[in-house]
Coordinates of C-alpha atoms and ligand atoms in Angstrom, one line a residue:
M1 CA 0.0 -28.2 9.5
Q2 CA -3.7 -28.8 8.6
D3 CA -3.5 -32.3 10.0
L4 CA -2.1 -31.1 13.3
K5 CA -4.7 -28.4 13.6
N6 CA -7.4 -31.1 13.4
A7 CA -5.6 -33.4 15.9
P8 CA -7.3 -33.7 19.3
I9 CA -6.1 -32.1 22.6
G10 CA -5.3 -34.7 25.2
I11 CA -6.4 -34.0 28.8
F12 CA -5.7 -36.4 31.7
D13 CA -6.3 -36.8 35.3
S14 CA -6.1 -39.3 38.1
G15 CA -9.9 -39.9 37.7
I16 CA -13.0 -38.0 36.7
G17 CA -12.1 -34.8 38.6
G18 CA -10.2 -33.5 35.6
L19 CA -13.5 -33.2 33.8
T20 CA -13.7 -29.8 35.5
V21 CA -10.7 -28.9 33.3
A22 CA -12.3 -30.6 30.2
K23 CA -15.4 -28.5 30.9
A24 CA -13.4 -25.2 31.0
V25 CA -11.5 -26.2 27.8
I26 CA -14.8 -27.1 26.0
D27 CA -16.2 -23.7 27.0
A28 CA -13.1 -21.8 25.9
L29 CA -12.4 -23.9 22.8
P30 CA -15.7 -25.4 21.6
H31 CA -14.3 -26.4 18.2
E32 CA -11.5 -28.6 19.4
D33 CA -11.6 -32.4 19.5
I34 CA -10.7 -33.6 23.0
I35 CA -9.5 -37.0 24.2
Y36 CA -9.9 -37.3 28.0
F37 CA -8.2 -40.0 30.1
G38 CA -9.3 -40.6 33.7
D39 CA -7.3 -43.2 35.7
T40 CA -10.4 -44.3 37.6
A41 CA -8.9 -47.7 38.4
R42 CA -6.0 -46.0 40.4
V43 CA -7.5 -42.8 41.7
P44 CA -6.7 -41.1 44.2
Y45 CA -3.2 -40.0 43.3
G46 CA -3.1 -37.3 46.1
I47 CA -2.1 -39.8 48.8
K48 CA 0.4 -41.8 46.7
S49 CA 4.2 -41.4 46.4
E50 CA 5.7 -39.2 43.8
E51 CA 7.4 -42.2 42.1
T52 CA 4.1 -44.0 41.7
V53 CA 2.3 -40.9 40.4
R54 CA 5.1 -40.4 37.9
A55 CA 5.0 -44.0 36.6
Y56 CA 1.2 -43.7 36.1
A57 CA 1.4 -40.3 34.5
L58 CA 3.9 -41.5 31.9
Q59 CA 1.8 -44.5 31.0
I60 CA -1.1 -42.1 30.3
T61 CA 1.1 -39.7 28.4
N62 CA 2.1 -42.6 26.1
F63 CA -1.6 -43.5 25.6
L64 CA -2.4 -39.9 24.5
L65 CA 0.7 -39.6 22.3
K66 CA -0.3 -42.8 20.5
R67 CA -3.6 -41.2 19.7
G68 CA -1.9 -38.3 18.0
V69 CA -2.8 -35.5 20.3
K70 CA -1.4 -32.0 19.4
M71 CA -1.2 -30.8 23.0
I72 CA -1.3 -32.4 26.4
L73 CA -3.1 -30.8 29.4
I74 CA -2.2 -32.1 32.8
A75 CA -5.5 -31.6 34.6
C76 CA -4.3 -33.2 37.8
N77 CA -2.6 -30.9 40.3
T78 CA -0.9 -33.9 42.0
V79 CA 0.6 -35.0 38.6
S80 CA 1.6 -31.4 37.8
A81 CA 3.4 -31.3 41.1
S82 CA 5.4 -34.5 40.7
A83 CA 5.7 -35.5 37.1
K84 CA 5.5 -32.4 34.9
E85 CA 9.2 -32.4 33.8
E86 CA 9.1 -36.1 32.9
I87 CA 5.9 -35.7 30.9
I88 CA 7.4 -32.7 29.0
Q89 CA 10.4 -34.8 28.1
A90 CA 8.3 -37.8 27.0
A91 CA 6.1 -35.6 24.9
G92 CA 9.0 -34.2 22.8
D93 CA 7.6 -31.6 20.4
I94 CA 4.1 -31.8 21.7
P95 CA 3.3 -28.9 24.0
V96 CA 2.4 -29.8 27.6
L97 CA 0.6 -27.4 29.9
D98 CA -0.2 -28.0 33.5
V99 CA -2.7 -26.7 36.0
I100 CA -0.1 -25.5 38.5
T101 CA 1.8 -23.3 36.1
A102 CA -1.5 -21.9 34.7
G103 CA -3.1 -21.3 38.1
T104 CA 0.1 -19.6 39.4
R105 CA 0.4 -17.3 36.3
N106 CA -3.2 -16.2 36.9
A107 CA -2.6 -15.6 40.6
V108 CA 0.6 -13.6 40.2
S109 CA -0.8 -11.5 37.4
L110 CA -3.4 -10.0 39.8
P111 CA -2.2 -6.5 40.6
N112 CA -0.6 -6.1 44.1
H113 CA -1.4 -9.6 45.2
K114 CA 1.3 -10.3 47.7
N115 CA -0.4 -12.9 49.9
I116 CA -1.8 -16.0 48.2
G117 CA -3.5 -19.0 49.7
V118 CA -3.4 -22.5 48.1
I119 CA -5.5 -25.5 48.8
G120 CA -4.8 -29.0 47.4
T121 CA -4.3 -32.6 48.1
L122 CA -1.7 -33.8 50.5
G123 CA 0.6 -34.7 47.6
T124 CA 0.3 -31.3 46.0
V125 CA 0.7 -29.4 49.3
N126 CA 3.7 -31.5 50.5
S127 CA 5.4 -31.1 47.2
R128 CA 5.3 -27.3 47.7
A129 CA 5.0 -27.1 43.9
Y130 CA 2.7 -24.0 44.0
V131 CA 5.0 -22.3 46.5
E132 CA 8.0 -22.8 44.2
A133 CA 6.0 -21.8 41.1
I134 CA 4.8 -18.6 42.8
H135 CA 8.3 -17.7 44.1
A136 CA 9.8 -18.3 40.7
F137 CA 7.8 -15.1 39.8
D138 CA 8.3 -13.2 43.0
T139 CA 10.0 -14.4 46.2
T140 CA 8.3 -11.7 48.3
I141 CA 4.8 -13.1 47.8
K142 CA 3.6 -14.8 51.0
V143 CA 2.1 -18.2 50.3
K144 CA -0.1 -20.1 52.8
Q145 CA -1.0 -23.7 51.9
Q146 CA -3.6 -26.0 53.3
A147 CA -4.2 -29.7 52.4
C148 CA -8.0 -30.5 52.2
P149 CA -8.0 -34.3 51.6
L150 CA -11.7 -34.8 52.5
L151 CA -12.9 -32.4 49.8
V152 CA -12.2 -35.0 47.0
P153 CA -14.6 -37.7 48.4
L154 CA -17.2 -35.1 49.4
A155 CA -17.2 -33.7 45.8
E156 CA -17.5 -37.2 44.4
E157 CA -20.4 -37.8 46.7
G158 CA -22.1 -34.6 45.6
W159 CA -21.9 -33.2 49.1
I160 CA -20.9 -29.7 48.1
D161 CA -23.1 -27.5 50.2
N162 CA -24.7 -29.6 52.9
E163 CA -23.9 -29.5 56.6
V164 CA -21.0 -31.9 56.4
A165 CA -19.4 -30.0 53.5
I166 CA -19.8 -26.7 55.3
Q167 CA -18.3 -28.0 58.5
T168 CA -15.4 -29.6 56.6
L169 CA -14.8 -26.5 54.6
H170 CA -14.7 -24.5 57.8
H171 CA -12.3 -26.9 59.3
Y172 CA -9.8 -26.3 56.5
L173 CA -10.5 -22.7 55.5
D174 CA -10.7 -21.2 58.9
E175 CA -7.0 -21.6 58.9
F176 CA -6.9 -18.7 56.4
K177 CA -8.9 -16.3 58.6
G178 CA -6.9 -13.4 59.6
S179 CA -4.0 -14.5 57.3
G180 CA -4.7 -11.6 54.9
I181 CA -4.7 -13.8 51.8
Q182 CA -5.9 -11.8 48.8
S183 CA -6.5 -14.8 46.5
L184 CA -7.0 -18.5 47.0
I185 CA -5.9 -21.0 44.3
L186 CA -8.2 -24.0 44.0
G187 CA -5.3 -26.4 43.5
C188 CA -7.2 -29.6 43.0
T189 CA -9.5 -30.8 40.1
H190 CA -12.4 -31.3 42.5
Y191 CA -12.4 -27.9 44.2
P192 CA -14.2 -25.9 41.5
L193 CA -17.4 -27.8 42.7
F194 CA -17.1 -25.7 45.9
K195 CA -16.5 -22.4 44.1
E196 CA -19.9 -20.9 45.1
I197 CA -19.6 -21.8 48.7
I198 CA -15.9 -21.1 49.5
P199 CA -16.3 -17.3 49.5
K200 CA -19.1 -17.6 52.0
I201 CA -17.0 -19.8 54.2
L202 CA -14.2 -17.2 54.0
N203 CA -16.8 -14.8 55.3
G204 CA -16.7 -12.4 52.4
E205 CA -13.2 -11.3 53.1
G206 CA -13.0 -10.3 49.4
V207 CA -10.6 -13.1 48.5
E208 CA -10.2 -13.7 44.8
I209 CA -10.8 -17.3 43.9
I210 CA -8.4 -18.7 41.2
D211 CA -9.8 -21.7 39.4
S212 CA -6.9 -23.5 37.8
A213 CA -9.3 -25.3 35.4
E214 CA -10.2 -21.9 33.9
S215 CA -6.6 -20.8 34.0
I216 CA -5.3 -23.8 32.0
A217 CA -8.1 -23.5 29.5
A218 CA -7.1 -19.9 28.8
S219 CA -3.5 -20.9 28.5
A220 CA -4.3 -23.7 26.1
K221 CA -6.2 -21.3 23.9
A222 CA -3.4 -18.8 23.9
K223 CA -0.8 -21.5 23.1
L224 CA -2.8 -23.0 20.3
A225 CA -3.3 -19.5 18.8
E226 CA 0.5 -18.8 19.1
L227 CA 1.3 -22.1 17.3
D228 CA -1.4 -21.5 14.7
L229 CA -3.0 -24.8 15.8
L230 CA -6.5 -23.7 16.6
N231 CA -9.2 -26.0 15.1
T232 CA -12.3 -24.4 13.8
T233 CA -14.2 -27.5 12.7
G234 CA -14.0 -30.0 15.5
G235 CA -15.9 -30.4 18.8
D236 CA -15.8 -34.2 19.6
F237 CA -15.3 -35.3 23.1
R238 CA -14.0 -38.8 23.7
C239 CA -13.6 -40.1 27.2
F240 CA -11.4 -43.0 28.2
V241 CA -11.1 -44.5 31.7
S242 CA -9.2 -47.4 33.3
D243 CA -12.2 -48.6 35.1
R244 CA -15.9 -47.7 35.1
P245 CA -17.0 -47.1 38.7
Q246 CA -20.6 -47.4 39.8
R247 CA -22.5 -44.2 39.2
F248 CA -19.8 -43.1 36.7
H249 CA -22.2 -41.3 34.4
E250 CA -23.9 -39.4 37.3
L251 CA -20.5 -38.4 38.7
A252 CA -19.1 -37.4 35.3
E253 CA -22.1 -35.2 34.6
R254 CA -21.5 -33.4 37.9
F255 CA -17.9 -32.5 36.9
L256 CA -18.4 -31.9 33.2
G257 CA -21.7 -30.1 33.5
R258 CA -23.3 -32.1 30.7
S259 CA -23.9 -35.8 30.0
L260 CA -21.3 -38.0 28.5
S261 CA -22.3 -39.8 25.4
S262 CA -19.6 -42.5 25.3
V263 CA -17.0 -43.8 27.8
E264 CA -14.4 -46.4 26.7
V265 CA -12.7 -48.5 29.3
V266 CA -9.0 -49.2 28.2
A267 CA -6.1 -51.0 29.8
L268 CA -2.8 -49.1 29.7
D269 CA 0.4 -50.7 28.4
Ligands
DGL1 N1 -7.0 -35.0 40.5 C1 -6.3 -34.9 41.8 C2 -5.7 -33.4 41.9 O1 -6.1 -32.5 41.2 C3 -7.3 -35.0 43.0 C4 -7.8 -36.5 43.1 C5 -6.7 -37.4 43.5 O2 -6.2 -37.4 44.6 O3 -6.3 -38.2 42.6 O4 -4.8 -33.3 42.7

């Protein structure tokens, strides 16, 4: 058991967006070793078919399993929407948590929240995975979804509060005005970067913002405690990517909130 306690947590995403999840996990579990994989050569997943996303996600799962992770966190909403079951099966005894389940649990646990908004990539929204997950708890909850594809490139460009970002956010979020949503799930790795500005765009309608990155970090902590697998002596962060884009370090820092010491480029089998 001691060995497993010291094993790393594996976190993966289609690219560097999942570093928002890594950041939340580091904040919640500072003594865990973490292996992060970002599929920077094949990002974005949000516009790809479910079959393609599944095949990519299983390759990454095998990569993490070979490195002896004690838990896998699916940081990517698009992967959570289309490949969760296959990953759980491939992982065997290793627990797998995903952002959609975690974000949903958080949203439905808010007292009297019967009207929930969800924003995500086209893949996530078209899959209706959040709608199904919410309705698995309570079929009477109204769910309104909105795909916001331009927010991913804007976040990667660092355009999170300039004129273009504000106009784009209005374009997407004005759809929610008058809908009576009580909470809004940020159903994409990149959206936590807009967390400060979204309530202003929604015009202070008192909408609770659900950050799935924070939700999955809290779920991971609870699951490790339940399995008696919490590490108290670690804290390493290793980052693997399938390609190193230009400005990688600058971008990574924006999502992780701190600089990255090492990044290893690997080819997946
Ligand atoms: N990581 C993806 C997600 O959370 C966003 C980027 C992409 O489309 O690959 O859905």
